[in-house]
Short mmCIF file of C-alpha atoms in Angstrom, two decimals:
data_model
loop_
_atom_site.label_atom_id
_atom_site.label_comp_id
_atom_site.label_asym_id
_atom_site.label_seq_id
_atom_site.Cartn_x
_atom_site.Cartn_y
_atom_site.Cartn_z
CA VAL A 1 -17.81 24.23 -12.44
CA SER A 2 -14.83 23.83 -10.61
CA ARG A 3 -14.80 19.93 -10.39
CA LEU A 4 -11.35 19.45 -8.67
CA THR A 5 -11.66 21.67 -5.61
CA VAL A 6 -8.32 23.32 -5.90
CA VAL A 7 -7.63 26.09 -3.19
CA THR A 8 -4.68 28.23 -4.24
CA ALA A 9 -2.61 29.03 -1.81
CA GLY A 10 0.09 31.37 -3.39
CA ASP A 11 3.64 30.28 -5.20
CA GLY A 12 2.01 28.22 -7.24
CA ILE A 13 0.93 25.49 -4.56
CA ALA A 14 -2.13 23.62 -5.12
CA ILE A 15 -3.89 21.82 -2.57
CA ARG A 16 -6.78 19.27 -3.34
CA ALA A 17 -8.74 16.46 -2.15
CA LEU A 18 -7.01 13.09 -3.11
CA GLY A 19 -10.52 11.14 -3.22
CA ASP A 20 -12.86 11.51 0.36
CA THR A 21 -9.89 10.66 2.70
CA ALA A 22 -6.79 12.19 1.79
CA VAL A 23 -5.55 15.76 0.77
CA LEU A 24 -2.95 16.24 -1.69
CA VAL A 25 -0.78 19.41 -1.68
CA GLU A 26 1.13 20.27 -4.43
CA LEU A 27 4.50 22.55 -4.01
CA GLY A 28 5.69 22.20 -7.73
CA THR A 29 5.96 20.09 -10.65
CA ALA A 30 9.77 18.95 -10.82
CA ILE A 31 12.47 17.08 -9.12
CA ASP A 32 14.39 20.00 -7.41
CA ILE A 33 16.00 20.72 -4.11
CA GLU A 34 14.27 23.47 -3.36
CA THR A 35 11.01 22.46 -3.43
CA ASN A 36 11.59 18.93 -1.84
CA ARG A 37 13.23 21.14 1.21
CA ARG A 38 9.42 22.92 1.23
CA VAL A 39 7.85 19.07 1.12
CA PHE A 40 10.21 18.05 3.92
CA ALA A 41 9.45 20.85 5.89
CA LEU A 42 5.82 20.60 5.55
CA ALA A 43 5.55 16.89 5.88
CA GLY A 44 7.44 17.36 9.34
CA GLY A 45 5.26 20.19 10.22
CA LEU A 46 2.26 17.95 10.03
CA GLN A 47 3.95 15.18 11.74
CA ALA A 48 5.11 17.36 14.82
CA LEU A 49 1.54 18.44 15.30
CA ALA A 50 0.50 14.64 15.59
CA ILE A 51 -3.55 15.64 14.69
CA ASP A 52 -6.50 13.22 15.97
CA GLY A 53 -7.45 11.67 13.01
CA VAL A 54 -4.81 12.20 10.74
CA ARG A 55 -3.53 8.78 9.96
CA ASP A 56 -0.48 9.24 7.60
CA VAL A 57 1.60 12.16 6.19
CA VAL A 58 3.40 11.12 3.14
CA PRO A 59 6.09 13.45 1.16
CA ALA A 60 7.04 13.12 -2.19
CA TYR A 61 8.96 14.72 -4.72
CA ALA A 62 7.32 18.08 -5.06
CA SER A 63 4.25 17.13 -2.71
CA VAL A 64 2.28 15.54 0.04
CA ALA A 65 -0.60 13.32 1.37
CA VAL A 66 -2.19 14.09 4.81
CA HIS A 67 -4.43 11.19 4.83
CA TYR A 68 -7.02 11.46 7.55
CA ASP A 69 -10.11 9.75 8.71
CA PRO A 70 -13.18 11.72 7.80
CA SER A 71 -15.41 10.40 10.90
CA ARG A 72 -12.71 12.13 13.43
CA LEU A 73 -11.38 15.12 10.90
CA GLY A 74 -12.97 17.49 8.32
CA ARG A 75 -11.01 17.89 4.50
CA GLU A 76 -11.51 21.43 5.49
CA THR A 77 -9.88 21.39 9.00
CA VAL A 78 -6.67 19.53 7.38
CA VAL A 79 -6.43 22.26 4.39
CA ASP A 80 -6.73 25.06 7.09
CA MET A 81 -3.42 22.93 9.02
CA VAL A 82 -1.99 23.01 5.94
CA ARG A 83 -2.19 26.49 4.72
CA ALA A 84 -0.91 27.73 8.37
CA LEU A 85 2.21 25.65 8.14
CA LEU A 86 2.59 26.89 4.22
CA ARG A 87 2.92 30.71 6.09
CA GLN A 88 5.99 29.48 8.11
CA PRO A 89 9.41 29.73 7.12
CA VAL A 90 11.32 26.91 5.60
CA PRO A 91 14.16 25.74 7.83
CA SER A 92 17.63 26.75 6.73
CA LEU A 93 20.17 24.36 5.23
CA SER A 94 22.24 24.22 8.23
CA ASP A 95 19.06 22.61 9.67
CA THR A 96 19.51 19.48 7.88
CA GLN A 97 20.74 15.98 9.56
CA PRO A 98 24.30 15.06 8.96
CA ALA A 99 24.53 12.72 5.74
CA VAL A 100 24.45 8.74 6.41
CA ASP A 101 27.26 6.85 4.86
CA VAL A 102 26.73 3.80 2.68
CA PRO A 103 29.11 1.18 2.44
CA VAL A 104 29.26 0.29 -1.65
CA CYS A 105 30.90 -2.78 -3.45
CA TYR A 106 31.47 -1.05 -6.46
CA ASP A 107 32.80 -4.93 -8.25
CA PRO A 108 30.86 -6.08 -11.75
CA SER A 109 30.03 -9.40 -9.28
CA LEU A 110 27.67 -7.61 -7.47
CA GLY A 111 26.69 -4.36 -10.10
CA PRO A 112 26.03 -6.40 -13.43
CA ASP A 113 25.29 -3.16 -15.23
CA LEU A 114 28.38 -1.61 -13.64
CA LEU A 115 30.35 -2.84 -17.21
CA SER A 116 27.88 -2.17 -19.47
CA VAL A 117 27.38 1.55 -18.18
CA ALA A 118 31.12 2.25 -17.97
CA SER A 119 30.88 1.09 -21.67
CA ALA A 120 28.00 3.18 -22.53
CA THR A 121 29.08 6.70 -20.56
CA ASP A 122 32.96 5.83 -22.31
CA ARG A 123 34.26 6.12 -18.75
CA THR A 124 36.29 2.96 -17.10
CA VAL A 125 34.52 0.82 -13.78
CA ALA A 126 36.57 2.99 -11.41
CA GLU A 127 35.65 6.21 -12.79
CA VAL A 128 31.83 5.46 -12.65
CA ALA A 129 32.47 4.71 -9.17
CA ALA A 130 34.38 7.46 -8.36
CA ILE A 131 31.57 9.74 -9.80
CA HIS A 132 29.02 8.04 -8.34
CA ALA A 133 30.87 8.02 -4.62
CA GLY A 134 31.61 11.64 -4.92
CA ALA A 135 28.72 13.37 -4.42
CA VAL A 136 26.40 13.89 -1.36
CA TYR A 137 22.48 12.87 -2.06
CA ARG A 138 19.62 14.24 -1.14
CA VAL A 139 16.81 12.02 -0.14
CA PHE A 140 13.71 13.15 -2.05
CA MET A 141 11.51 10.57 -0.90
CA LEU A 142 10.77 6.65 -0.06
CA GLY A 143 8.86 4.81 -2.06
CA PHE A 144 8.20 1.70 -4.19
CA LEU A 145 9.57 -0.67 -1.03
CA PRO A 146 9.37 -0.12 2.35
CA GLY A 147 13.16 1.65 2.74
CA PHE A 148 13.47 2.59 -0.67
CA ALA A 149 14.86 5.78 -1.04
CA TYR A 150 14.54 7.91 -4.40
CA MET A 151 18.13 10.53 -3.95
CA GLY A 152 19.74 12.63 -6.29
CA VAL A 153 20.98 14.15 -8.02
CA VAL A 154 23.34 12.02 -10.25
CA ASP A 155 25.92 13.31 -11.78
CA SER A 156 25.02 13.76 -15.81
CA ARG A 157 28.13 11.95 -16.79
CA ILE A 158 26.72 8.29 -15.16
CA ALA A 159 23.02 9.48 -15.72
CA VAL A 160 22.07 6.32 -17.62
CA PRO A 161 18.23 5.46 -18.30
CA ARG A 162 16.58 2.58 -16.75
CA HIS A 163 16.42 -0.68 -18.67
CA PRO A 164 13.12 -0.59 -20.85
CA THR A 165 11.95 -4.07 -19.07
CA PRO A 166 12.80 -4.56 -15.33
CA ARG A 167 14.72 -7.11 -14.57
CA ALA A 168 12.88 -10.38 -12.30
CA ARG A 169 14.90 -10.07 -9.63
CA VAL A 170 17.34 -7.43 -8.44
CA ALA A 171 19.29 -8.89 -5.28
CA ALA A 172 18.76 -6.98 -2.02
CA GLY A 173 20.99 -4.17 -1.15
CA SER A 174 21.75 -3.50 -5.20
CA VAL A 175 23.02 0.05 -6.09
CA GLY A 176 21.23 1.59 -9.37
CA ILE A 177 21.03 4.40 -11.19
CA ALA A 178 18.19 5.65 -13.28
CA GLY A 179 18.58 8.77 -15.07
CA SER A 180 19.30 11.69 -12.79
CA GLN A 181 17.99 9.26 -9.67
CA THR A 182 20.10 6.62 -7.51
CA GLY A 183 18.59 4.19 -5.19
CA VAL A 184 19.32 1.16 -3.26
CA TYR A 185 16.68 -1.95 -3.57
CA PRO A 186 15.93 -2.90 0.56
CA ARG A 187 15.18 -6.58 -0.57
CA ASP A 188 14.95 -8.77 -3.56
CA SER A 189 12.39 -7.69 -5.92
CA PRO A 190 11.90 -7.38 -9.58
CA GLY A 191 13.52 -3.51 -10.78
CA GLY A 192 14.89 -2.01 -13.88
CA TRP A 193 17.34 0.66 -12.52
CA GLN A 194 21.09 0.00 -13.38
CA ILE A 195 22.63 -1.83 -11.04
CA ILE A 196 26.32 -0.79 -10.07
CA GLY A 197 26.96 -2.25 -7.09
CA ARG A 198 25.71 -3.67 -3.79
CA THR A 199 25.57 -2.56 -0.03
CA PRO A 200 26.04 -5.14 2.88
CA LEU A 201 23.68 -2.62 4.88
CA CYS A 202 20.24 -3.66 5.69
CA LEU A 203 18.47 -0.66 4.69
CA PHE A 204 14.68 -1.70 6.15
CA ASP A 205 14.00 -3.75 9.29
CA PRO A 206 10.84 -3.30 11.01
CA ALA A 207 12.29 -4.74 14.53
CA ARG A 208 14.80 -1.99 14.50
CA THR A 209 13.99 1.84 15.67
CA PRO A 210 14.08 3.83 13.15
CA ALA A 211 12.94 1.03 10.42
CA ALA A 212 14.13 2.82 7.61
CA VAL A 213 18.49 3.98 7.65
CA LEU A 214 17.27 6.50 5.16
CA SER A 215 14.75 9.27 5.94
CA PRO A 216 12.66 11.57 3.17
CA GLY A 217 14.86 14.84 3.29
CA GLY A 218 18.34 13.01 4.92
CA SER A 219 21.75 12.79 3.07
CA VAL A 220 23.48 10.08 1.64
CA ARG A 221 27.35 9.45 1.26
CA PHE A 222 28.04 6.22 -1.00
CA VAL A 223 31.54 5.30 0.47
CA PRO A 224 33.34 2.58 -2.14
CA ILE A 225 34.39 -1.03 -0.07
CA THR A 226 36.65 -4.13 -1.60
CA ARG A 227 34.74 -7.08 -2.54
CA HIS A 228 36.72 -8.39 0.35
CA GLU A 229 34.92 -5.57 3.03
CA PHE A 230 31.81 -6.63 1.28
CA ASP A 231 32.24 -10.11 2.10
CA ALA A 232 32.94 -10.07 5.85
CA ALA A 233 29.92 -7.12 6.52
CA ALA A 234 27.49 -9.07 4.64
CA PRO A 235 25.47 -11.96 6.18
CA ARG A 236 24.40 -12.75 3.64
CA GLY A 237 27.47 -14.15 1.92
CA GLY A 238 27.17 -11.89 -1.08
CA ALA A 239 26.78 -12.97 -4.60
CA VAL B 1 -9.78 -21.43 20.65
CA ILE B 2 -6.03 -22.05 21.04
CA SER B 3 -4.56 -21.59 17.24
CA LEU B 4 -5.58 -23.06 13.81
CA ARG B 5 -3.38 -25.50 11.59
CA VAL B 6 -3.60 -24.63 8.17
CA ASN B 7 -4.37 -28.20 6.18
CA ARG B 8 -5.04 -26.89 2.97
CA PRO B 9 -4.28 -22.67 2.30
CA GLY B 10 -6.16 -21.96 -0.60
CA LEU B 11 -5.87 -20.05 -3.39
CA PHE B 12 -4.16 -16.66 -1.63
CA THR B 13 -4.91 -16.52 2.14
CA THR B 14 -3.48 -13.98 4.17
CA VAL B 15 -3.66 -12.71 7.81
CA GLN B 16 -5.06 -8.94 7.43
CA ASP B 17 -6.40 -6.40 10.29
CA LEU B 18 -7.20 -2.73 9.47
CA GLY B 19 -3.74 -1.71 8.05
CA ARG B 20 -0.35 -0.66 9.13
CA TRP B 21 -1.28 2.92 8.73
CA GLY B 22 1.79 5.78 9.89
CA TRP B 23 4.61 4.31 7.95
CA GLN B 24 4.26 5.60 4.21
CA SER B 25 6.64 8.07 4.50
CA ALA B 26 9.38 4.78 4.70
CA GLY B 27 7.60 3.45 1.85
CA VAL B 28 5.58 1.20 3.84
CA PRO B 29 2.16 0.12 2.25
CA VAL B 30 -0.90 0.21 3.93
CA SER B 31 -2.09 -3.10 3.33
CA GLY B 32 -4.77 -4.42 5.60
CA ALA B 33 -8.33 -6.06 4.61
CA MET B 34 -9.31 -5.32 0.99
CA ASP B 35 -12.74 -5.64 2.00
CA VAL B 36 -13.28 -4.03 5.36
CA ARG B 37 -16.81 -4.23 5.63
CA SER B 38 -17.24 -7.64 5.49
CA HIS B 39 -14.03 -7.86 7.64
CA ARG B 40 -15.90 -6.11 9.88
CA LEU B 41 -18.46 -7.92 9.87
CA ALA B 42 -16.91 -10.91 10.11
CA ASN B 43 -15.37 -9.80 13.58
CA TRP B 44 -18.69 -8.45 14.86
CA LEU B 45 -20.59 -12.05 14.18
CA ALA B 46 -17.51 -13.55 16.05
CA GLY B 47 -18.08 -11.25 19.10
CA ASN B 48 -14.30 -9.63 18.21
CA PRO B 49 -13.89 -6.09 18.04
CA GLY B 50 -13.34 -4.59 14.26
CA ALA B 51 -9.74 -4.09 14.64
CA ALA B 52 -8.85 -7.76 15.35
CA ALA B 53 -7.33 -9.56 12.62
CA THR B 54 -8.92 -12.07 10.20
CA LEU B 55 -7.99 -14.34 7.25
CA GLU B 56 -8.56 -12.95 3.96
CA SER B 57 -9.22 -15.78 1.19
CA THR B 58 -8.90 -15.19 -2.32
CA LEU B 59 -11.72 -17.18 -4.52
CA ALA B 60 -10.65 -20.68 -3.13
CA GLY B 61 -10.53 -20.79 0.46
CA PRO B 62 -8.49 -22.83 3.17
CA SER B 63 -9.02 -26.14 5.26
CA LEU B 64 -8.31 -25.48 8.97
CA GLU B 65 -7.89 -27.60 11.83
CA VAL B 66 -8.93 -25.86 15.06
CA ARG B 67 -7.26 -26.35 18.51
CA GLY B 68 -9.12 -25.50 21.35
CA ASN B 69 -12.96 -24.48 21.23
CA GLY B 70 -14.51 -21.35 20.68
CA TRP B 71 -16.32 -19.49 17.91
CA ILE B 72 -15.65 -18.63 14.14
CA ALA B 73 -17.26 -16.04 11.60
CA ALA B 74 -16.96 -16.01 7.97
CA ALA B 75 -18.76 -13.12 5.80
CA GLY B 76 -17.56 -11.70 2.33
CA ALA B 77 -18.39 -13.51 -1.01
CA GLN B 78 -21.04 -16.22 -1.49
CA CYS B 79 -19.39 -19.28 -0.31
CA THR B 80 -20.18 -22.05 1.88
CA ILE B 81 -18.51 -22.73 4.89
CA THR B 82 -18.63 -26.55 6.47
CA VAL B 83 -17.53 -27.31 10.18
CA ASP B 84 -16.87 -30.55 10.65
CA GLY B 85 -19.34 -31.66 7.61
CA VAL B 86 -22.17 -29.00 8.93
CA ALA B 87 -22.76 -26.50 6.04
CA CYS B 88 -23.73 -22.58 6.26
CA GLU B 89 -24.00 -20.02 4.06
CA ALA B 90 -21.59 -16.62 4.61
CA PRO B 91 -22.28 -14.50 6.64
CA CYS B 92 -22.61 -16.90 9.51
CA ALA B 93 -21.33 -18.19 12.28
CA ALA B 94 -20.74 -21.56 13.92
CA PRO B 95 -19.14 -23.37 17.01
CA VAL B 96 -16.15 -25.40 16.55
CA ARG B 97 -14.17 -27.74 19.33
CA GLU B 98 -10.92 -29.52 19.20
CA GLY B 99 -9.96 -31.00 16.05
CA SER B 100 -12.79 -29.43 14.22
CA ILE B 101 -11.80 -29.14 10.26
CA ILE B 102 -13.21 -25.52 9.28
CA ASP B 103 -13.41 -25.96 5.02
CA VAL B 104 -14.22 -22.39 3.47
CA GLY B 105 -15.09 -23.58 0.08
CA PRO B 106 -14.96 -21.57 -3.25
CA CYS B 107 -16.92 -18.37 -3.91
CA ARG B 108 -19.68 -18.46 -6.26
CA ARG B 109 -19.77 -14.95 -6.33
CA GLY B 110 -17.26 -12.40 -5.18
CA ALA B 111 -13.58 -12.93 -4.68
CA ARG B 112 -12.79 -12.71 -1.14
CA VAL B 113 -13.95 -14.17 2.53
CA TYR B 114 -12.79 -13.36 5.92
CA VAL B 115 -12.58 -15.63 8.68
CA ALA B 116 -12.63 -14.46 12.15
CA VAL B 117 -12.06 -16.61 15.26
CA HIS B 118 -13.80 -15.54 18.33
CA GLY B 119 -10.50 -13.84 20.48
CA GLY B 120 -9.04 -12.48 17.27
CA ILE B 121 -6.24 -13.98 15.17
CA ASN B 122 -2.91 -13.19 17.13
CA THR B 123 0.28 -13.11 14.94
CA PRO B 124 2.70 -10.55 16.02
CA LEU B 125 2.56 -6.96 15.17
CA VAL B 126 5.05 -5.62 12.80
CA LEU B 127 5.14 -1.69 12.80
CA GLY B 128 1.67 -1.44 14.77
CA SER B 129 0.03 -4.10 12.86
CA ARG B 130 -0.80 -7.70 11.85
CA ALA B 131 -1.77 -7.13 8.18
CA THR B 132 0.38 -9.32 5.81
CA ASP B 133 1.99 -7.69 2.60
CA ALA B 134 3.46 -10.17 0.68
CA ARG B 135 5.13 -8.24 -1.81
CA SER B 136 7.17 -6.40 1.05
CA GLY B 137 7.20 -9.66 3.03
CA LEU B 138 5.64 -7.68 6.01
CA GLY B 139 3.02 -9.14 9.05
CA GLY B 140 0.90 -12.22 9.28
CA ILE B 141 3.19 -15.40 9.07
CA GLU B 142 6.57 -14.94 7.70
CA GLY B 143 5.31 -12.10 6.05
CA ARG B 144 3.63 -14.29 3.27
CA ALA B 145 0.78 -16.23 2.76
CA LEU B 146 -0.42 -19.00 4.26
CA ALA B 147 1.15 -22.75 3.65
CA ALA B 148 -0.11 -26.08 4.63
CA GLY B 149 0.95 -26.50 7.41
CA ASP B 150 0.68 -23.40 9.58
CA ASP B 151 -0.20 -22.68 12.91
CA ILE B 152 -1.71 -19.38 13.46
CA PRO B 153 -2.22 -18.35 17.03
CA VAL B 154 -5.68 -16.80 18.50
CA ARG B 155 -5.98 -14.83 21.21
CA THR B 156 -8.03 -15.57 24.49
CA PRO B 157 -11.10 -14.14 24.13
CA ARG B 158 -11.57 -11.15 26.86
CA THR B 159 -15.71 -11.41 27.16
CA ALA B 160 -18.13 -14.68 26.66
CA TYR B 161 -19.29 -15.24 22.85
CA GLU B 162 -22.65 -13.77 22.55
CA ARG B 163 -24.69 -14.94 19.32
CA ARG B 164 -25.41 -12.51 16.78
CA GLU B 165 -28.36 -12.82 13.81
CA PRO B 166 -26.29 -12.36 10.96
CA PRO B 167 -27.63 -9.55 8.44
CA VAL B 168 -28.61 -9.45 5.06
CA PRO B 169 -25.67 -10.17 2.60
CA SER B 170 -24.71 -7.27 0.87
CA ALA B 171 -25.03 -7.41 -3.12
CA LEU B 172 -21.48 -8.71 -5.01
CA PRO B 173 -20.20 -8.13 -8.40
CA HIS B 174 -21.06 -10.81 -10.94
CA ALA B 175 -19.57 -10.99 -14.47
CA ARG B 176 -23.04 -10.67 -15.85
CA GLU B 177 -23.37 -7.55 -14.58
CA ILE B 178 -21.95 -4.06 -14.44
CA THR B 179 -20.49 -3.11 -11.24
CA ILE B 180 -21.21 0.84 -10.54
CA LEU B 181 -18.16 2.40 -8.32
CA ARG B 182 -18.82 6.09 -7.78
CA VAL B 183 -15.47 7.95 -8.22
CA LEU B 184 -14.09 11.53 -7.57
CA PRO B 185 -11.95 13.25 -10.01
CA GLY B 186 -8.09 12.80 -8.97
CA PRO B 187 -5.54 14.72 -9.11
CA HIS B 188 -4.82 14.14 -12.65
CA ALA B 189 -8.53 14.63 -13.88
CA ALA B 190 -7.57 16.27 -16.78
CA GLU B 191 -5.82 13.04 -18.44
CA GLY B 192 -9.29 11.51 -18.74
CA PHE B 193 -11.97 11.36 -16.03
CA ASP B 194 -14.74 12.36 -18.39
CA ARG B 195 -13.53 9.33 -20.90
CA LEU B 196 -12.92 6.80 -18.24
CA CYS B 197 -16.43 7.45 -16.74
CA ALA B 198 -18.08 7.15 -20.52
CA ALA B 199 -17.83 3.20 -21.10
CA PRO B 200 -17.71 -0.07 -19.03
CA TRP B 201 -14.25 -1.37 -18.16
CA THR B 202 -13.57 -5.47 -18.11
CA LEU B 203 -11.17 -6.53 -15.45
CA THR B 204 -8.74 -8.75 -16.41
CA PRO B 205 -7.02 -11.96 -14.82
CA ARG B 206 -4.06 -9.29 -13.62
CA CYS B 207 -6.03 -8.51 -10.17
CA ASP B 208 -4.32 -8.70 -6.99
CA ARG B 209 -4.08 -7.33 -3.01
CA VAL B 210 -1.70 -3.80 -4.83
CA GLY B 211 -4.36 -3.37 -7.91
CA CYS B 212 -6.95 -4.46 -10.47
CA ARG B 213 -6.13 -3.88 -13.66
CA PHE B 214 -8.89 -3.00 -16.63
CA ALA B 215 -8.59 -3.81 -20.30
CA ALA B 216 -7.35 -1.42 -22.89
CA SER B 217 -10.63 -0.46 -25.41
CA ALA B 218 -9.92 0.98 -28.37
CA ASP B 219 -10.77 4.64 -27.38
CA ALA B 220 -9.58 4.07 -23.85
CA PRO B 221 -7.71 7.16 -22.90
CA HIS B 222 -3.71 7.36 -22.91
CA ALA B 223 -2.60 8.76 -20.51
CA THR B 224 1.02 10.93 -20.35
CA ALA B 225 3.88 9.24 -19.45
CA GLY B 226 6.97 10.53 -17.21
CA LEU B 227 4.89 12.28 -14.48
CA ILE B 228 6.54 13.24 -11.68
CA SER B 229 5.59 10.81 -8.98
CA ILE B 230 3.19 11.83 -6.26
CA PRO B 231 1.69 10.38 -3.06
CA THR B 232 -1.52 7.32 -4.14
CA VAL B 233 -4.60 6.85 -2.36
CA THR B 234 -6.37 3.56 -1.81
CA GLY B 235 -9.15 3.45 -4.70
CA SER B 236 -6.85 5.77 -7.27
CA VAL B 237 -7.50 4.53 -10.79
CA GLN B 238 -4.53 4.75 -12.74
CA LEU B 239 -4.34 5.71 -16.54
CA THR B 240 -1.21 3.88 -17.88
CA PRO B 241 0.34 5.47 -21.34
CA SER B 242 -0.91 1.81 -23.02
CA GLY B 243 -4.47 2.96 -22.42
CA GLU B 244 -5.32 0.42 -19.21
CA ALA B 245 -6.83 1.34 -16.35
CA ILE B 246 -5.18 0.28 -12.66
CA LEU B 247 -7.35 0.53 -9.65
CA LEU B 248 -4.88 0.49 -6.59
CA MET B 249 -5.92 -1.67 -3.44
CA ALA B 250 -4.72 -2.36 0.05
CA ASP B 251 -0.90 -3.01 -0.99
CA ARG B 252 -0.82 -0.24 -3.08
CA GLN B 253 2.75 1.39 -3.16
CA THR B 254 3.06 4.19 -1.74
CA VAL B 255 3.92 6.78 -4.55
CA GLY B 256 3.08 6.52 -8.30
CA GLY B 257 4.02 7.24 -11.05
CA TYR B 258 0.70 6.95 -13.53
CA ALA B 259 -1.54 9.43 -13.71
CA GLN B 260 -4.63 9.19 -11.12
CA VAL B 261 -7.48 10.35 -12.99
CA ALA B 262 -10.29 9.60 -10.60
CA ILE B 263 -10.29 8.30 -7.15
CA VAL B 264 -13.12 4.98 -5.84
CA ILE B 265 -14.76 6.64 -3.29
CA ALA B 266 -13.44 4.79 0.03
CA ALA B 267 -17.25 3.62 0.80
CA ASP B 268 -17.36 1.59 -2.33
CA VAL B 269 -13.30 -0.07 -2.13
CA PRO B 270 -15.25 -3.00 -0.32
CA VAL B 271 -17.17 -3.51 -3.71
CA ALA B 272 -13.92 -3.51 -5.72
CA ALA B 273 -12.11 -5.38 -3.97
CA GLN B 274 -14.55 -8.27 -4.19
CA LEU B 275 -14.78 -8.25 -8.20
CA THR B 276 -13.58 -10.78 -10.30
CA PRO B 277 -11.92 -11.29 -13.69
CA ALA B 278 -13.94 -10.56 -16.58
CA CYS B 279 -16.43 -8.15 -14.30
CA ARG B 280 -17.78 -5.06 -16.06
CA VAL B 281 -17.46 -1.92 -14.20
CA ARG B 282 -18.62 1.62 -14.92
CA PHE B 283 -17.10 4.43 -12.80
CA ALA B 284 -19.66 6.87 -12.08
CA ALA B 285 -19.02 10.25 -10.83
CA CYS B 286 -19.99 11.42 -7.59
CA SER B 287 -19.80 14.62 -5.42
CA HIS B 288 -18.09 14.73 -2.13
CA ALA B 289 -20.94 15.22 -0.30
CA GLU B 290 -22.31 11.96 -1.22
CA ALA B 291 -18.90 10.17 -0.75
CA HIS B 292 -19.01 11.75 3.28
CA GLU B 293 -22.66 10.42 3.37
CA ALA B 294 -21.70 7.22 2.28
CA TRP B 295 -18.36 7.14 4.82
CA ASP B 296 -20.92 8.16 7.47
CA ALA B 297 -23.63 5.22 7.28
CA ASP B 298 -20.52 3.05 7.06
CA ALA B 299 -19.24 4.78 10.03
CA ARG B 300 -22.03 4.62 12.13
CA THR B 301 -22.70 0.89 11.45
CA PHE B 302 -18.70 0.01 12.63
CA SER B 303 -19.15 2.24 15.46
CA ALA B 304 -22.23 0.36 16.67
CA TRP B 305 -20.86 -3.17 16.10
CA ASP B 306 -17.49 -2.10 18.39
CA GLN B 307 -19.98 -0.49 21.15
CA GLU B 308 -21.75 -3.92 21.42
CA ILE B 309 -18.58 -6.00 21.51
CA GLN B 310 -16.88 -3.51 24.78
#
């Protein structure tokens, strides 16, 4: 007896119930750009349809959740919509949005793990900063906190693992590395990522449209700035 | 009622509504009332639609001073509400006037009480909702729990108040009994759905609006670490590598990396919201048909209540 009510949709895609109010579409089981582009295309397609009864569409690394109101929409209808969208071609790379520039001050006074990351990877602070700022990153998904973007792929030369025990407080704007992922803390919070710098940018403000600076499927470039530039831009007054 | 002044905030009291839907793709938790059924009942008794904002208190309730005249109602845990010294047992409604003191007593059974005011709490909408998400700092009063001295604005009611008879209170969890929560298999059911359902679990004191942690037992399944993060849903039961079970509640993160072995059906999430530490829970497998029937029964009640208010 199949308890999981899994519907396969070819290409190793599985569609299954996520409880009685959501459907989970799994497009893969790994973090890779090709899978994530299909995630983004499916989530975008579902959001564009703006179906009555769909309460939320949530893209993750390799899966999409569709939260629905069972009083207005049956699970079979949701599954049918997903299957129809999966048959459509994924937009080519040229359709993606331009990269967002995120200014970062790579200074040990703002990046408490910068010196230890440099020594662990046998590089200078300047080299760590140059490698981190030298790539264009993809926003795989948002989560953890409003506006927190999980981005990749971090150059293997500086891909240090997260702290075994999270810090009690990481400052808003902190830029961190966790293995092949990089991210920016939108507000003060506990956190375990290796903090190598800080941005003066406010990444999430519910009063602004859009509220989040970064969005799933987008791309990001980190632009190094000096401590002086950081202080001039940061309304919080820095460290 | 024009506003409520907080004399004593209680243990953890927040403004809540039906949640901040539509923003999970930006990492914004849904939040909203933990026990939606009691939130809606309090609103109905106060003459409000179910979507109006209420105050959700936890274990020890607040003391509030009223500005203006009108009606309040309370529903949820077993507890005594006094208005100017006159006591009533939740679920109940009571008239209030300028200077009235509303005192929400400690929960004798259950964990959360909803206080509704005729007209509805009128704190600003943030991304379409008044729900407080304290971890994200969104909604309610400055994105936090109530503090002494806060002034909570109330909307002017659009209809005259009509008194309604409170229904018989629904059953509440108790530490001496085993509470049944019905579950469907989760996306990682292979990591221990059967073993999750095999024996009762005990709630630890680590339970809040984000989730309820159940103590690991000797034969508890230990889930795989390092799974790729997938979206979560309220009611998800995650097994951690250390053998604990975490039931995700209203302020859950939108995505998570622990194994989601089971999902408590939506109709039983309000029951989970009333659990207190040391309560024992048995997760009982149920069918999608049963889950849908339970959802439908609630939905019919809620829509009948809302139609009466219109």
